[in-house]
Short mmCIF file of C-alpha atoms in Angstrom, two decimals:
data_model
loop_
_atom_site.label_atom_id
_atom_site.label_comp_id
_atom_site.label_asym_id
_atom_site.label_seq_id
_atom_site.Cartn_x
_atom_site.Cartn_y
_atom_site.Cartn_z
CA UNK A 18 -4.15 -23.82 0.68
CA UNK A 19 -2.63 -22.88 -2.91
CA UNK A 20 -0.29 -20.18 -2.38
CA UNK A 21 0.08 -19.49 -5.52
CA UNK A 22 -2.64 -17.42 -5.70
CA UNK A 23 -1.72 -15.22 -2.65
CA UNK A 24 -0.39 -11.96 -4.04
CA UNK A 25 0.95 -9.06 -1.72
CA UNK A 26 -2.16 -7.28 -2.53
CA UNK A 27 -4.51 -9.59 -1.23
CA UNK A 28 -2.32 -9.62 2.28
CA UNK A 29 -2.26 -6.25 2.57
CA UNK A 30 -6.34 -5.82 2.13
CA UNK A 31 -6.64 -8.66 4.30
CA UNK A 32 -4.44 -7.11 7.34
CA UNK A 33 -6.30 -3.48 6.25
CA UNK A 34 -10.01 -5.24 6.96
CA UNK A 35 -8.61 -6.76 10.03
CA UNK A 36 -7.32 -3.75 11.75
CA UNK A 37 -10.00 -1.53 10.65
CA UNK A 38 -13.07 -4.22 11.35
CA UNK A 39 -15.26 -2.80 8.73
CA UNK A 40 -14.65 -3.33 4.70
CA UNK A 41 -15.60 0.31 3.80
CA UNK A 42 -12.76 1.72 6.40
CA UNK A 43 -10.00 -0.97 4.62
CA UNK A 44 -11.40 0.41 1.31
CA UNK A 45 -11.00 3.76 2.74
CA UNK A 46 -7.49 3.62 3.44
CA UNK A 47 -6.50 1.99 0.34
CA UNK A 48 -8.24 3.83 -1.65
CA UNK A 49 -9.93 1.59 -3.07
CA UNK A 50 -13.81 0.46 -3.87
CA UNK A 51 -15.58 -1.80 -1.07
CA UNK A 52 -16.74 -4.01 -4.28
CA UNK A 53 -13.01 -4.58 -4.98
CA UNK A 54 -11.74 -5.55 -1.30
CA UNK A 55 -14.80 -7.78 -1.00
CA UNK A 56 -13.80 -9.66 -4.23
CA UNK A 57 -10.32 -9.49 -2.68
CA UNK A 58 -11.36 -11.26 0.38
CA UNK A 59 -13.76 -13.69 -1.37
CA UNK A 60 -10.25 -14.73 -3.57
CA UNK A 61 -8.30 -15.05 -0.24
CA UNK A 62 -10.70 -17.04 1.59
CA UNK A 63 -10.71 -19.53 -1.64
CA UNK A 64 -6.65 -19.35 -1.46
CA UNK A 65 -6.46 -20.64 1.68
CA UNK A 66 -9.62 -22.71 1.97
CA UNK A 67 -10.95 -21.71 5.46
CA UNK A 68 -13.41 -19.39 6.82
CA UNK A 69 -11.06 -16.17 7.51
CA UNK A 70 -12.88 -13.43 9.33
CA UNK A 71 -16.41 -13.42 11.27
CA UNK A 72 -19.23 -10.42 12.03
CA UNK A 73 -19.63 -9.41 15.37
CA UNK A 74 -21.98 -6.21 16.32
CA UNK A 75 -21.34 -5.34 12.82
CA UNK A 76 -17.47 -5.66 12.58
CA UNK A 77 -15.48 -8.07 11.32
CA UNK A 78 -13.18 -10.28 13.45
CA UNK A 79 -10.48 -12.89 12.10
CA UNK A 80 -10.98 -16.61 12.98
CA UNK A 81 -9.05 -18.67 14.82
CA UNK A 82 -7.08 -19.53 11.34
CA UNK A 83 -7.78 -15.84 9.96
CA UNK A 84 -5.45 -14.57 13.26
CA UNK A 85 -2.83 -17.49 12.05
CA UNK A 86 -2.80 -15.59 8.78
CA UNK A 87 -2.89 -11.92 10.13
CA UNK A 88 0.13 -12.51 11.73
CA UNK A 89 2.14 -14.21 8.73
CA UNK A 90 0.81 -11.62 6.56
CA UNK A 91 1.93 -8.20 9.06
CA UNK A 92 5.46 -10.34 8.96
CA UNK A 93 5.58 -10.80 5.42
CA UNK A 94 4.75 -7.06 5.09
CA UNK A 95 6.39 -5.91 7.30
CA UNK A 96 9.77 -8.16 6.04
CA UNK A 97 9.30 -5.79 2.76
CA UNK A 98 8.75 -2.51 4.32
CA UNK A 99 11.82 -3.26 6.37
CA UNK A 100 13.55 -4.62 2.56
CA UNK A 101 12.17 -0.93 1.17
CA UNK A 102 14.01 0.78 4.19
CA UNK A 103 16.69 -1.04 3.08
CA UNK A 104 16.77 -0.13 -0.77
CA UNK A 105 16.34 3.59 0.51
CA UNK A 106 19.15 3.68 2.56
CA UNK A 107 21.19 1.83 -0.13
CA UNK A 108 20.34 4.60 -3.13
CA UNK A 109 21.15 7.30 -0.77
CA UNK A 110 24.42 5.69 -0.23
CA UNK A 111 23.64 5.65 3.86
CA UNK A 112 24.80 1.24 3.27
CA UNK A 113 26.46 -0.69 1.15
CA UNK A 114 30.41 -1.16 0.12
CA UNK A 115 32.68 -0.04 -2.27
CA UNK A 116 35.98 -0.03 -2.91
CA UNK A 117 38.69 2.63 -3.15
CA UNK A 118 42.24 2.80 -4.97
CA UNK A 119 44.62 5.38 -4.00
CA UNK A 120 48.16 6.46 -5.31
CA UNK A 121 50.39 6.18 -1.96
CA UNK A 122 50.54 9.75 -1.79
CA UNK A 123 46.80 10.47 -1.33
CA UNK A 124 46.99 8.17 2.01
CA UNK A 125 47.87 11.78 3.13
CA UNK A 126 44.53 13.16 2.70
CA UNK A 127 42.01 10.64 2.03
CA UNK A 128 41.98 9.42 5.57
CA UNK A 129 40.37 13.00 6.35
CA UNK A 130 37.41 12.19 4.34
CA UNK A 131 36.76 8.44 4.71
CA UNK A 132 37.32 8.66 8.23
CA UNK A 133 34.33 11.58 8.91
CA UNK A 134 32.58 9.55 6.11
CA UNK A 135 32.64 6.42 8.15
CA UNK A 136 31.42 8.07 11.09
CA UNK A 137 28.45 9.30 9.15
CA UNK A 138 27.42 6.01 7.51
CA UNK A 139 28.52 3.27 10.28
CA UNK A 140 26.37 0.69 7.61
CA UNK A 141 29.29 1.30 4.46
CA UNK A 142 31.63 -1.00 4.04
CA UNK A 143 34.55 0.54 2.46
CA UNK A 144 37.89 -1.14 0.87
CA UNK A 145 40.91 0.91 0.62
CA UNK A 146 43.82 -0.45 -1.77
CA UNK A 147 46.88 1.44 -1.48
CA UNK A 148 49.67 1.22 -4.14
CA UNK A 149 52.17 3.13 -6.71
CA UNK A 150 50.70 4.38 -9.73
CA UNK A 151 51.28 1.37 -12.18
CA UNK A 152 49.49 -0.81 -9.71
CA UNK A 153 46.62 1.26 -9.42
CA UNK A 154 46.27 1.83 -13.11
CA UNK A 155 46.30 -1.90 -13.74
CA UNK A 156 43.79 -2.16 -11.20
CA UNK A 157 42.04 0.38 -13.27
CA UNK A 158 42.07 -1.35 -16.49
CA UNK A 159 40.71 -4.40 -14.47
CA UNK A 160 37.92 -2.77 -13.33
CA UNK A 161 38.65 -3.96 -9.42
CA UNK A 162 37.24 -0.85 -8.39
CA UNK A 163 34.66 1.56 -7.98
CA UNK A 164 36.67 4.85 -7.32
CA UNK A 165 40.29 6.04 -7.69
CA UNK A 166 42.52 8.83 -6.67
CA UNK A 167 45.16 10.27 -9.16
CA UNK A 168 47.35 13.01 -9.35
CA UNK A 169 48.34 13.27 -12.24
CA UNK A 170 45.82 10.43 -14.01
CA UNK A 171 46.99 10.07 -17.32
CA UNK A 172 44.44 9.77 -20.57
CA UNK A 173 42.50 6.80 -19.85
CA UNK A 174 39.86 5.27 -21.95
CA UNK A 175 36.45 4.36 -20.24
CA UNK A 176 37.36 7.43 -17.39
CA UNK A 177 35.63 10.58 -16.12
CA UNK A 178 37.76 12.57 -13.67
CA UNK A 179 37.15 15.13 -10.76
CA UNK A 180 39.65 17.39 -9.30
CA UNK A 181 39.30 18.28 -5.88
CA UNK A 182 41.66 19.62 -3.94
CA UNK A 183 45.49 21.38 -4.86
CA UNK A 184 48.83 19.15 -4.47
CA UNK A 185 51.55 21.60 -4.81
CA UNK A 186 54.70 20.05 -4.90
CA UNK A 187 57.20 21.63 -2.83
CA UNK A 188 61.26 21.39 -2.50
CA UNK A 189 62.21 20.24 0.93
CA UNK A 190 65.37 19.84 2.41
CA UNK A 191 66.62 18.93 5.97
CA UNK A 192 66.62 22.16 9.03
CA UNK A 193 70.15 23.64 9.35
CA UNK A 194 70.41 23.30 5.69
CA UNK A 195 73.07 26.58 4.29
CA UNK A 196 70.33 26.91 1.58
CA UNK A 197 67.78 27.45 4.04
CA UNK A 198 68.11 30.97 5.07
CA UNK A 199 68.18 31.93 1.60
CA UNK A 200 64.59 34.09 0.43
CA UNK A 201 65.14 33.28 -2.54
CA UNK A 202 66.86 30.19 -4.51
CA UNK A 203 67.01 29.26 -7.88
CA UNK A 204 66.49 25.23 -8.77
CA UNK A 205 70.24 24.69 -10.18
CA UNK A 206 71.67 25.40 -6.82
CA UNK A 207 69.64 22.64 -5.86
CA UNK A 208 70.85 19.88 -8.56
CA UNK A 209 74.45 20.39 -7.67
CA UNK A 210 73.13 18.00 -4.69
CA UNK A 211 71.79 14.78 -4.64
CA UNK A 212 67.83 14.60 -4.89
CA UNK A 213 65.46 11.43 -3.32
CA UNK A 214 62.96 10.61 -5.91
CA UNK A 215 60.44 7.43 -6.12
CA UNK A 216 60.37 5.25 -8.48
CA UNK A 217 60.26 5.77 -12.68
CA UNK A 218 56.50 6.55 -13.23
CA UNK A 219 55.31 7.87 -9.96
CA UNK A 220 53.45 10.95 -10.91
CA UNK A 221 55.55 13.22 -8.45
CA UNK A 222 58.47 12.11 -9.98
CA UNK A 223 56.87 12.61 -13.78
CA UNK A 224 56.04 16.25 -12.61
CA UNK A 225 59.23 17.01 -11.25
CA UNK A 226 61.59 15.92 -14.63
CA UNK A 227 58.94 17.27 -17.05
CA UNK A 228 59.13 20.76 -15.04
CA UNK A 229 62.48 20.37 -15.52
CA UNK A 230 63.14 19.97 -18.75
CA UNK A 231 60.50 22.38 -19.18
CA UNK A 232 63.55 24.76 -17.72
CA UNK A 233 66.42 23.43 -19.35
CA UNK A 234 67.65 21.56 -16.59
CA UNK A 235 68.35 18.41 -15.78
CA UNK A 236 68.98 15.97 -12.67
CA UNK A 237 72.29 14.85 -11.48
CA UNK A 238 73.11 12.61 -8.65
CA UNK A 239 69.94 11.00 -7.17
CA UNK A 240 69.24 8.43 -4.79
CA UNK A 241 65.78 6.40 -5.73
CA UNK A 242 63.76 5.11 -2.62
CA UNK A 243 60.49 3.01 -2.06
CA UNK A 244 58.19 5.40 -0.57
CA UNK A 245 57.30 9.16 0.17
CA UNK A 246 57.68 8.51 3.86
CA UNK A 247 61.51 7.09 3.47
CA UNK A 248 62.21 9.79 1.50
CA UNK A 249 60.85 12.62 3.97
CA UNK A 250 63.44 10.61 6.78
CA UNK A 251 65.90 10.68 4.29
CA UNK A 252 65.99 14.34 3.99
CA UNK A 253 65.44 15.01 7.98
CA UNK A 254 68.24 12.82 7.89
CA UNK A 255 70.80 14.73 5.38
CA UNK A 256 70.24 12.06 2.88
CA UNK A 257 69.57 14.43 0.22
CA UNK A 258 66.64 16.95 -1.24
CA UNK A 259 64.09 16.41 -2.37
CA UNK A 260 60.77 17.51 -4.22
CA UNK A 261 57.20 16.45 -2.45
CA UNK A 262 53.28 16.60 -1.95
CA UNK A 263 53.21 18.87 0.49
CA UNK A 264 50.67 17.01 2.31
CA UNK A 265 53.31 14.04 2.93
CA UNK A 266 54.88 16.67 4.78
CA UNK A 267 53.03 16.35 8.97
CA UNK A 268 51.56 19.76 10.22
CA UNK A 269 54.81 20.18 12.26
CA UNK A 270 57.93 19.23 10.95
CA UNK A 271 60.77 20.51 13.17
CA UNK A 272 63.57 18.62 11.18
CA UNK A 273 62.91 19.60 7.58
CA UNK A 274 61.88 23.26 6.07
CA UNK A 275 60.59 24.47 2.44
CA UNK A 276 63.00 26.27 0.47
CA UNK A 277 62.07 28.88 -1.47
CA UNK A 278 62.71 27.89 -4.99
CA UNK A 279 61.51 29.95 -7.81
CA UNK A 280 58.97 28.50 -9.86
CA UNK A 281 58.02 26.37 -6.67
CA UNK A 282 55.60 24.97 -6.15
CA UNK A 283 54.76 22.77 -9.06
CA UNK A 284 50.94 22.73 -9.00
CA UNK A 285 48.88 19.18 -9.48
CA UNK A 286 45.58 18.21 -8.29
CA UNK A 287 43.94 15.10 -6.33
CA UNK A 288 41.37 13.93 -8.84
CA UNK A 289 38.52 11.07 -8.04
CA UNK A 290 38.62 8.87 -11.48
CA UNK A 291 35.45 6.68 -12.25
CA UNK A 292 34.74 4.60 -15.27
CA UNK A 293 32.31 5.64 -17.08
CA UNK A 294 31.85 2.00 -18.32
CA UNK A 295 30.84 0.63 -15.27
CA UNK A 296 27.54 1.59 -12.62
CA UNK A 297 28.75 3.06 -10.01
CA UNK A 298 27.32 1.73 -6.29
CA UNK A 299 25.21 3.66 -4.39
CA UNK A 300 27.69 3.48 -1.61
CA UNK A 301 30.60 4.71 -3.97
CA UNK A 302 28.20 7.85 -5.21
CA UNK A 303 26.95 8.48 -1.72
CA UNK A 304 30.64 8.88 -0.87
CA UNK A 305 31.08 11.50 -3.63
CA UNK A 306 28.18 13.49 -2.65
CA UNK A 307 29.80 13.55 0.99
CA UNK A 308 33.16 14.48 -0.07
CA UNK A 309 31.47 17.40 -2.27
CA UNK A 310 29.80 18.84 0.82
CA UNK A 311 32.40 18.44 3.45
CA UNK A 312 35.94 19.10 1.42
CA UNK A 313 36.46 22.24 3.70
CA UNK A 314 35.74 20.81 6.85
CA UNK A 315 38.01 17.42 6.43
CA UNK A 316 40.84 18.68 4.68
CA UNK A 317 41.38 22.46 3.91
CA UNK A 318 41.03 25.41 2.04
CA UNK A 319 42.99 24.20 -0.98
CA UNK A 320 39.67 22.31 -2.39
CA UNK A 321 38.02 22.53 -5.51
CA UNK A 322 34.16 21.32 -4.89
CA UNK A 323 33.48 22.90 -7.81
CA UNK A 324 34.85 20.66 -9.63
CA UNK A 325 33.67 17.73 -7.57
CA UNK A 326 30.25 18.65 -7.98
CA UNK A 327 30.21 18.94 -12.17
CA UNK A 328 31.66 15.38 -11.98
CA UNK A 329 28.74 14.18 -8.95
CA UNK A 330 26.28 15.94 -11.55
CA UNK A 331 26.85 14.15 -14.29
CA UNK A 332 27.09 10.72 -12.78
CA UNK A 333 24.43 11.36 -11.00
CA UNK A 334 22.32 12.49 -14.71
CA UNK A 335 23.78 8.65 -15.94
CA UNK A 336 22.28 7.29 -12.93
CA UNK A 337 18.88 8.40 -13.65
CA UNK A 338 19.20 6.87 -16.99
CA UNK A 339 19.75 3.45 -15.44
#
């Protein structure tokens, strides 16, 4: 047998003759002429080098090695229609992986997205990497991933961004506070006490002193800690104020409140960041498309799929390209 001269063609005329019995029923189906699946045949039966099918009451009927290669070829076949379901399901991002790099603050709300998301597509394989800003940009300019969440991205080369859904920041401070049955408070009464902040460069912290020297003011005693959670204990505790995402702050929170400070709140956005130097993976995009259609129902009405949606559009237009 010289297999080189098998071609996917030839198996699938071959399997067509076989389960019609008749040449002009095979030809039918494929659409082709019965000249061209009898010269098929003829070429198959040379491939392999042994008498393949046999007339009976004027139908055909595979030999005993014909039936040997009926069933190789319906596997092979059927091996690549199974492949093809596969490549479907891939580009309409229903399997695959990608990989997903968050600020620490959008652990808040991406979990209401990925978590419906994963219940949609059990096949994705998603990879969340969680970190403060200047670990996520340098995972950025190393390409490690496919998307990434920002706040307050700042101009990156190689980037197209997204917003999609409001991050007010709000001032919080702890319940029982003598601020806190004020209706109205201006931020200076508030630096007279010490404020929790995160780190130099977290974005929260960047919006927060440029809105402030935006007004004039500026900060006096503060107390820096390692994470939005440790601060949000630290003010339930009477550790000090603070200013937050007020999605770190849980649906009920009995032990701080939100003061109302005028000016408050600062307004920022979530934004999905993609390079636009690198294909993006079916899995990532079919992600996208998700989070465009289902913003309302996983996290609230502070959304912006608007937005989503012009960025899904044109990624979508480079994809075609590709």
């Amino acid at each position: 047998m010289n297999i080189r001269h098998f071609t996917f063609r030839l198996l699938q005329v071959y399997v067509a003759v076989v389960a019609s019995g008749t040449v002009s029923e095979a030809a039918r189906r494929l659409h082709l002429t019965q000249p061209t699946v009898s010269m098929q045949l003829k070429r198959l039966v040379e491939a392999v080098g042994e008498p393949l099918l046999e007339s009976r009451q004027g139908r055909l009927f595979p030999t005993e090695a014909g039936s040997e290669l009926y069933r190789a070829s319906r596997e092979v076949l059927g091996r690549f229609d199974d492949f093809d379901d596969y490549l479907s399901a891939l580009r309409g991002g229903e399997r695959g992986r990608f990989s997903i790099a968050l600020v620490n603050t959008a652990q808040y709300v991406l979990p209401r997205l990925l978590g419906p998301h994963s219940q949609a597509f059990p096949e994705v394989e998603v990879t969340v990497h969680i970190g403060n800003r200047r670990q996520m940009l340098t995972r950025f300019e190393r390409q490690e991933d496919d998307l990434y969440v920002f706040s307050h991205p700042p101009s990156l080369a190689h980037a197209k961004a997204g917003r999609f859904l409001r991050n007010p920041l709000v001032a919080v401070a702890p319940r029982g506070h003598p601020l806190a049955a004020r209706e109205r408070i201006d931020m200076s009464e508030l630096l007279g006490e010490r404020m929790l902040l995160r780190e130099p460069g977290s974005a929260t912290r960047m919006l927060f002193e440029s809105w402030l020297q935006e007004q004039g003011l500026t900060l006096g005693r503060t107390l820096q800690m390692a994470s939005n959670e440790a601060i949000r204990v630290g003010v339930a505790s009477g550790l000090g104020l603070a200013v937050l995402s007020e999605h770190v702050l849980p649906p009920e929170h009995p032990d701080i409140l939100i003061l109302p400070v005028a000016g408050l709140p600062i307004e920022s956005h979530w934004q999905f960041i993609v390079r636009s130097d690198r294909r993006l993976s079916h899995a990532a995009l079919g992600f996208l498309r998700f989070a465009a259609g289902h913003l309302d129902a996983c996290v609230e009405p502070r959304f912006l799929s608007n937005e989503l949606e012009a960025l899904l559009a044109g990624l979508e237009r480079d994809e075609s390209l590709h």
